[in-house]
């Protein structure tokens, strides 16, 4: 969910593309006088523009005397540095969900040593950062089908990513449609060998995208089983 102010170029950064089944709500208001006819015309024109149609821009849509206000940037004093920087630590419980797997690019996930497993969290973000969204990244399916095992592997990978980066959101797309429930990708024969599934990441400080793409590719291959070796409720430590 995000708002776009047509007079603010920066607000368009979060709307690179509009996908099938996404809800778009348009508000229009003539500020100088009451003019519902002009408001309705402006909304209809914007709908046509988004649909890719040629449109006529009524000069009355633009009021050059009104400039959007921008909040002045205020420099905030830096908080005092603490001894332990960049996050927090959690003591692992060998029977609970905090036991993690450590993965390297060349090997499958392996169990961390008891007493040394850690979850590195990020410090809370300072206010004023601008949220952005990445371009779409393609993940080609190299398994014969993208079946239930591949779906479960992707769920584990995404869970690991969002545990590491809780302020970021991963968006999955297939054939131009936003996939809100990844389980819907498992319909026998729906996603075949050679098909591409796309993803984007949105948030303020986007990290770990190349790793995420690599692991999702592995999860869409015959090597997906390496992500399924943990019990229910346990999270992979991939990032």
mmCIF file of C-alpha atoms in Angstrom:
data_model
loop_
_atom_site.group_PDB
_atom_site.id
_atom_site.type_symbol
_atom_site.label_atom_id
_atom_site.label_comp_id
_atom_site.label_asym_id
_atom_site.label_seq_id
_atom_site.Cartn_x
_atom_site.Cartn_y
_atom_site.Cartn_z
ATOM 1 C CA UNK A 1 0.000 0.000 0.000
ATOM 2 C CA UNK A 2 1.345 3.383 -0.930
ATOM 3 C CA UNK A 3 0.117 6.797 -2.017
ATOM 4 C CA UNK A 4 1.146 8.625 -5.173
ATOM 5 C CA UNK A 5 1.032 12.398 -5.396
ATOM 6 C CA UNK A 6 1.212 13.314 -9.121
ATOM 7 C CA UNK A 7 3.035 16.545 -8.202
ATOM 8 C CA UNK A 8 5.708 14.651 -6.261
ATOM 9 C CA UNK A 9 8.085 12.797 -8.597
ATOM 10 C CA UNK A 10 9.603 10.797 -5.737
ATOM 11 C CA UNK A 11 6.278 9.166 -4.889
ATOM 12 C CA UNK A 12 6.208 7.415 -8.288
ATOM 13 C CA UNK A 13 9.360 5.446 -7.430
ATOM 14 C CA UNK A 14 7.287 2.880 -5.538
ATOM 15 C CA UNK A 15 4.962 2.241 -8.471
ATOM 16 C CA UNK A 16 7.217 0.989 -11.236
ATOM 17 C CA UNK A 17 4.531 -1.402 -12.462
ATOM 18 C CA UNK A 18 0.901 -2.168 -11.740
ATOM 19 C CA UNK A 19 0.005 -5.842 -11.840
ATOM 20 C CA UNK A 20 -3.143 -7.823 -12.386
ATOM 21 C CA UNK A 21 -5.586 -7.893 -9.451
ATOM 22 C CA UNK A 22 -3.919 -4.971 -7.665
ATOM 23 C CA UNK A 23 -6.362 -2.460 -6.187
ATOM 24 C CA UNK A 24 -5.996 1.101 -7.416
ATOM 25 C CA UNK A 25 -7.959 3.877 -5.687
ATOM 26 C CA UNK A 26 -7.932 7.340 -7.265
ATOM 27 C CA UNK A 27 -8.827 10.517 -5.371
ATOM 28 C CA UNK A 28 -9.306 13.875 -7.074
ATOM 29 C CA UNK A 29 -10.122 17.259 -5.599
ATOM 30 C CA UNK A 30 -10.333 20.701 -7.148
ATOM 31 C CA UNK A 31 -8.854 22.912 -4.466
ATOM 32 C CA UNK A 32 -9.967 26.352 -5.605
ATOM 33 C CA UNK A 33 -13.651 25.652 -6.125
ATOM 34 C CA UNK A 34 -16.226 22.901 -6.077
ATOM 35 C CA UNK A 35 -16.130 21.171 -9.463
ATOM 36 C CA UNK A 36 -17.218 17.498 -9.350
ATOM 37 C CA UNK A 37 -17.408 17.318 -13.151
ATOM 38 C CA UNK A 38 -13.726 18.197 -13.538
ATOM 39 C CA UNK A 39 -12.792 15.782 -10.725
ATOM 40 C CA UNK A 40 -14.632 12.911 -12.455
ATOM 41 C CA UNK A 41 -12.977 13.773 -15.782
ATOM 42 C CA UNK A 42 -9.521 13.793 -14.151
ATOM 43 C CA UNK A 43 -10.083 10.367 -12.573
ATOM 44 C CA UNK A 44 -11.354 8.902 -15.849
ATOM 45 C CA UNK A 45 -8.341 10.311 -17.705
ATOM 46 C CA UNK A 46 -5.916 8.826 -15.185
ATOM 47 C CA UNK A 47 -7.615 5.423 -15.481
ATOM 48 C CA UNK A 48 -7.200 5.549 -19.265
ATOM 49 C CA UNK A 49 -3.576 6.628 -18.918
ATOM 50 C CA UNK A 50 -2.788 3.704 -16.600
ATOM 51 C CA UNK A 51 -4.539 1.342 -19.040
ATOM 52 C CA UNK A 52 -2.105 2.469 -21.745
ATOM 53 C CA UNK A 53 -4.615 4.429 -23.810
ATOM 54 C CA UNK A 54 -4.003 7.749 -25.544
ATOM 55 C CA UNK A 55 -5.495 10.558 -23.498
ATOM 56 C CA UNK A 56 -6.219 14.266 -23.847
ATOM 57 C CA UNK A 57 -4.892 16.245 -20.896
ATOM 58 C CA UNK A 58 -7.289 19.012 -19.975
ATOM 59 C CA UNK A 59 -5.341 22.151 -19.056
ATOM 60 C CA UNK A 60 -7.703 22.651 -16.139
ATOM 61 C CA UNK A 61 -6.215 19.542 -14.497
ATOM 62 C CA UNK A 62 -3.020 21.454 -13.740
ATOM 63 C CA UNK A 63 -2.917 24.280 -11.240
ATOM 64 C CA UNK A 64 0.577 25.741 -11.395
ATOM 65 C CA UNK A 65 -0.096 28.056 -8.477
ATOM 66 C CA UNK A 66 -0.188 25.133 -6.033
ATOM 67 C CA UNK A 67 3.103 23.539 -5.069
ATOM 68 C CA UNK A 68 3.256 20.450 -2.823
ATOM 69 C CA UNK A 69 4.730 21.167 0.567
ATOM 70 C CA UNK A 70 7.763 19.220 1.645
ATOM 71 C CA UNK A 71 8.715 18.829 5.257
ATOM 72 C CA UNK A 72 12.064 20.503 6.026
ATOM 73 C CA UNK A 73 14.849 18.076 6.727
ATOM 74 C CA UNK A 74 15.944 18.212 10.332
ATOM 75 C CA UNK A 75 19.291 16.940 11.495
ATOM 76 C CA UNK A 76 18.790 14.668 14.465
ATOM 77 C CA UNK A 77 21.500 14.140 17.083
ATOM 78 C CA UNK A 78 23.190 10.787 16.731
ATOM 79 C CA UNK A 79 22.453 8.379 19.584
ATOM 80 C CA UNK A 80 25.371 7.288 21.714
ATOM 81 C CA UNK A 81 27.047 4.160 20.372
ATOM 82 C CA UNK A 82 26.593 1.065 22.434
ATOM 83 C CA UNK A 83 29.159 -1.654 22.902
ATOM 84 C CA UNK A 84 27.137 -4.171 20.903
ATOM 85 C CA UNK A 85 26.179 -2.622 17.554
ATOM 86 C CA UNK A 86 23.871 -3.563 14.713
ATOM 87 C CA UNK A 87 21.276 -5.715 16.435
ATOM 88 C CA UNK A 88 20.683 -8.333 19.095
ATOM 89 C CA UNK A 89 21.583 -11.882 19.947
ATOM 90 C CA UNK A 90 19.397 -14.804 20.832
ATOM 91 C CA UNK A 91 20.498 -17.825 22.805
ATOM 92 C CA UNK A 92 19.545 -20.962 20.849
ATOM 93 C CA UNK A 93 17.138 -23.517 22.214
ATOM 94 C CA UNK A 94 18.030 -26.879 20.725
ATOM 95 C CA UNK A 95 14.433 -28.053 20.995
ATOM 96 C CA UNK A 96 12.800 -24.833 19.810
ATOM 97 C CA UNK A 97 12.481 -22.883 16.583
ATOM 98 C CA UNK A 98 15.670 -20.856 17.137
ATOM 99 C CA UNK A 99 18.023 -23.632 16.036
ATOM 100 C CA UNK A 100 19.341 -22.362 12.710
ATOM 101 C CA UNK A 101 21.048 -23.732 9.646
ATOM 102 C CA UNK A 102 24.091 -21.961 8.241
ATOM 103 C CA UNK A 103 24.463 -22.076 4.485
ATOM 104 C CA UNK A 104 27.359 -21.177 2.181
ATOM 105 C CA UNK A 105 27.160 -20.814 -1.600
ATOM 106 C CA UNK A 106 28.975 -24.101 -2.224
ATOM 107 C CA UNK A 107 27.298 -26.349 0.306
ATOM 108 C CA UNK A 108 23.880 -27.312 1.553
ATOM 109 C CA UNK A 109 22.665 -25.912 4.896
ATOM 110 C CA UNK A 110 24.352 -27.437 7.934
ATOM 111 C CA UNK A 111 23.379 -27.286 11.591
ATOM 112 C CA UNK A 112 25.107 -24.629 13.664
ATOM 113 C CA UNK A 113 27.110 -25.611 16.735
ATOM 114 C CA UNK A 114 25.078 -25.621 19.969
ATOM 115 C CA UNK A 115 25.690 -22.478 21.948
ATOM 116 C CA UNK A 116 26.987 -20.541 18.942
ATOM 117 C CA UNK A 117 23.839 -20.083 16.891
ATOM 118 C CA UNK A 118 22.947 -16.407 16.618
ATOM 119 C CA UNK A 119 20.361 -14.294 14.908
ATOM 120 C CA UNK A 120 21.780 -10.964 13.873
ATOM 121 C CA UNK A 121 19.026 -8.373 13.745
ATOM 122 C CA UNK A 122 19.228 -4.901 12.330
ATOM 123 C CA UNK A 123 19.086 -1.801 14.438
ATOM 124 C CA UNK A 124 15.803 0.118 14.131
ATOM 125 C CA UNK A 125 15.810 2.391 11.117
ATOM 126 C CA UNK A 126 15.892 6.133 11.639
ATOM 127 C CA UNK A 127 12.877 8.079 10.437
ATOM 128 C CA UNK A 128 12.931 9.950 7.168
ATOM 129 C CA UNK A 129 14.217 7.138 4.913
ATOM 130 C CA UNK A 130 12.456 6.733 1.593
ATOM 131 C CA UNK A 131 10.946 3.358 0.762
ATOM 132 C CA UNK A 132 11.876 1.950 -2.634
ATOM 133 C CA UNK A 133 11.206 -1.179 -4.667
ATOM 134 C CA UNK A 134 13.696 -3.134 -6.765
ATOM 135 C CA UNK A 135 13.264 -4.018 -10.426
ATOM 136 C CA UNK A 136 11.821 -7.447 -11.163
ATOM 137 C CA UNK A 137 14.276 -10.354 -10.900
ATOM 138 C CA UNK A 138 13.625 -13.578 -12.826
ATOM 139 C CA UNK A 139 14.092 -17.053 -11.355
ATOM 140 C CA UNK A 140 13.978 -19.770 -14.005
ATOM 141 C CA UNK A 141 12.546 -23.155 -13.024
ATOM 142 C CA UNK A 142 15.129 -25.851 -13.787
ATOM 143 C CA UNK A 143 13.219 -28.728 -12.166
ATOM 144 C CA UNK A 144 10.922 -30.737 -14.435
ATOM 145 C CA UNK A 145 7.974 -29.000 -12.722
ATOM 146 C CA UNK A 146 7.629 -26.448 -9.945
ATOM 147 C CA UNK A 147 5.961 -28.939 -7.628
ATOM 148 C CA UNK A 148 5.025 -29.009 -3.943
ATOM 149 C CA UNK A 149 8.627 -29.654 -2.833
ATOM 150 C CA UNK A 150 9.819 -26.548 -4.669
ATOM 151 C CA UNK A 151 7.019 -24.489 -3.122
ATOM 152 C CA UNK A 152 7.972 -25.653 0.382
ATOM 153 C CA UNK A 153 11.642 -24.835 -0.315
ATOM 154 C CA UNK A 154 10.697 -21.321 -1.426
ATOM 155 C CA UNK A 155 8.609 -20.832 1.704
ATOM 156 C CA UNK A 156 11.634 -21.780 3.835
ATOM 157 C CA UNK A 157 13.920 -19.423 1.883
ATOM 158 C CA UNK A 158 11.490 -16.498 2.106
ATOM 159 C CA UNK A 159 10.946 -17.154 5.812
ATOM 160 C CA UNK A 160 14.716 -17.003 6.357
ATOM 161 C CA UNK A 161 15.028 -13.756 4.360
ATOM 162 C CA UNK A 162 12.215 -12.001 6.184
ATOM 163 C CA UNK A 163 13.499 -13.185 9.556
ATOM 164 C CA UNK A 164 16.830 -11.521 8.750
ATOM 165 C CA UNK A 165 15.230 -8.429 7.180
ATOM 166 C CA UNK A 166 11.839 -7.977 8.888
ATOM 167 C CA UNK A 167 11.366 -4.462 7.477
ATOM 168 C CA UNK A 168 11.534 -5.674 3.859
ATOM 169 C CA UNK A 169 8.742 -7.225 1.796
ATOM 170 C CA UNK A 170 9.179 -9.773 -1.010
ATOM 171 C CA UNK A 171 6.647 -9.665 -3.854
ATOM 172 C CA UNK A 172 6.231 -12.775 -6.040
ATOM 173 C CA UNK A 173 4.811 -12.557 -9.585
ATOM 174 C CA UNK A 174 3.992 -15.135 -12.244
ATOM 175 C CA UNK A 175 2.613 -14.384 -15.716
ATOM 176 C CA UNK A 176 1.912 -10.771 -14.739
ATOM 177 C CA UNK A 177 -0.083 -11.717 -11.642
ATOM 178 C CA UNK A 178 0.945 -10.885 -8.081
ATOM 179 C CA UNK A 179 1.079 -14.122 -6.058
ATOM 180 C CA UNK A 180 -0.246 -13.376 -2.578
ATOM 181 C CA UNK A 181 -0.262 -17.047 -1.552
ATOM 182 C CA UNK A 182 2.801 -18.927 -2.766
ATOM 183 C CA UNK A 183 0.915 -22.211 -2.374
ATOM 184 C CA UNK A 184 -1.131 -21.210 -5.421
ATOM 185 C CA UNK A 185 1.965 -21.834 -7.566
ATOM 186 C CA UNK A 186 1.593 -25.542 -6.795
ATOM 187 C CA UNK A 187 -0.899 -26.768 -9.337
ATOM 188 C CA UNK A 188 0.508 -29.802 -11.084
ATOM 189 C CA UNK A 189 1.786 -28.608 -14.438
ATOM 190 C CA UNK A 190 1.034 -24.898 -13.867
ATOM 191 C CA UNK A 191 4.696 -23.822 -13.660
ATOM 192 C CA UNK A 192 6.853 -25.913 -15.961
ATOM 193 C CA UNK A 193 10.544 -26.420 -16.668
ATOM 194 C CA UNK A 194 11.971 -23.265 -18.231
ATOM 195 C CA UNK A 195 9.241 -20.954 -16.927
ATOM 196 C CA UNK A 196 10.291 -17.854 -14.999
ATOM 197 C CA UNK A 197 8.886 -16.656 -11.693
ATOM 198 C CA UNK A 198 9.638 -13.026 -10.838
ATOM 199 C CA UNK A 199 10.173 -11.272 -7.532
ATOM 200 C CA UNK A 200 10.742 -7.761 -6.206
ATOM 201 C CA UNK A 201 11.804 -6.491 -2.796
ATOM 202 C CA UNK A 202 10.472 -3.276 -1.267
ATOM 203 C CA UNK A 203 11.544 -1.348 1.816
ATOM 204 C CA UNK A 204 13.844 1.393 3.045
ATOM 205 C CA UNK A 205 17.250 -0.310 3.078
ATOM 206 C CA UNK A 206 17.187 -3.235 0.656
ATOM 207 C CA UNK A 207 19.854 -5.886 1.237
ATOM 208 C CA UNK A 208 20.553 -9.517 0.363
ATOM 209 C CA UNK A 209 18.765 -9.537 -3.004
ATOM 210 C CA UNK A 210 21.503 -11.393 -4.915
ATOM 211 C CA UNK A 211 21.602 -14.115 -2.255
ATOM 212 C CA UNK A 212 17.830 -14.346 -2.298
ATOM 213 C CA UNK A 213 17.828 -14.788 -6.076
ATOM 214 C CA UNK A 214 20.490 -17.504 -5.841
ATOM 215 C CA UNK A 215 18.641 -19.475 -3.161
ATOM 216 C CA UNK A 216 15.301 -19.149 -4.946
ATOM 217 C CA UNK A 217 16.963 -20.529 -8.082
ATOM 218 C CA UNK A 218 18.243 -23.500 -6.069
ATOM 219 C CA UNK A 219 14.773 -23.939 -4.588
ATOM 220 C CA UNK A 220 13.302 -24.097 -8.098
ATOM 221 C CA UNK A 221 15.748 -26.822 -9.139
ATOM 222 C CA UNK A 222 16.149 -30.519 -8.342
ATOM 223 C CA UNK A 223 18.329 -29.466 -5.384
ATOM 224 C CA UNK A 224 15.344 -28.076 -3.435
ATOM 225 C CA UNK A 225 15.607 -30.837 -0.790
ATOM 226 C CA UNK A 226 18.598 -29.133 0.882
ATOM 227 C CA UNK A 227 16.183 -26.504 2.239
ATOM 228 C CA UNK A 228 13.781 -29.039 3.743
ATOM 229 C CA UNK A 229 16.037 -30.713 6.315
ATOM 230 C CA UNK A 230 14.766 -28.784 9.322
ATOM 231 C CA UNK A 231 11.704 -29.645 11.338
ATOM 232 C CA UNK A 232 8.500 -27.623 11.443
ATOM 233 C CA UNK A 233 8.904 -24.269 13.193
ATOM 234 C CA UNK A 234 12.658 -24.028 12.604
ATOM 235 C CA UNK A 235 14.078 -21.280 10.422
ATOM 236 C CA UNK A 236 17.006 -21.545 8.008
ATOM 237 C CA UNK A 237 19.858 -19.111 8.622
ATOM 238 C CA UNK A 238 20.751 -18.290 5.023
ATOM 239 C CA UNK A 239 21.320 -14.517 5.139
#
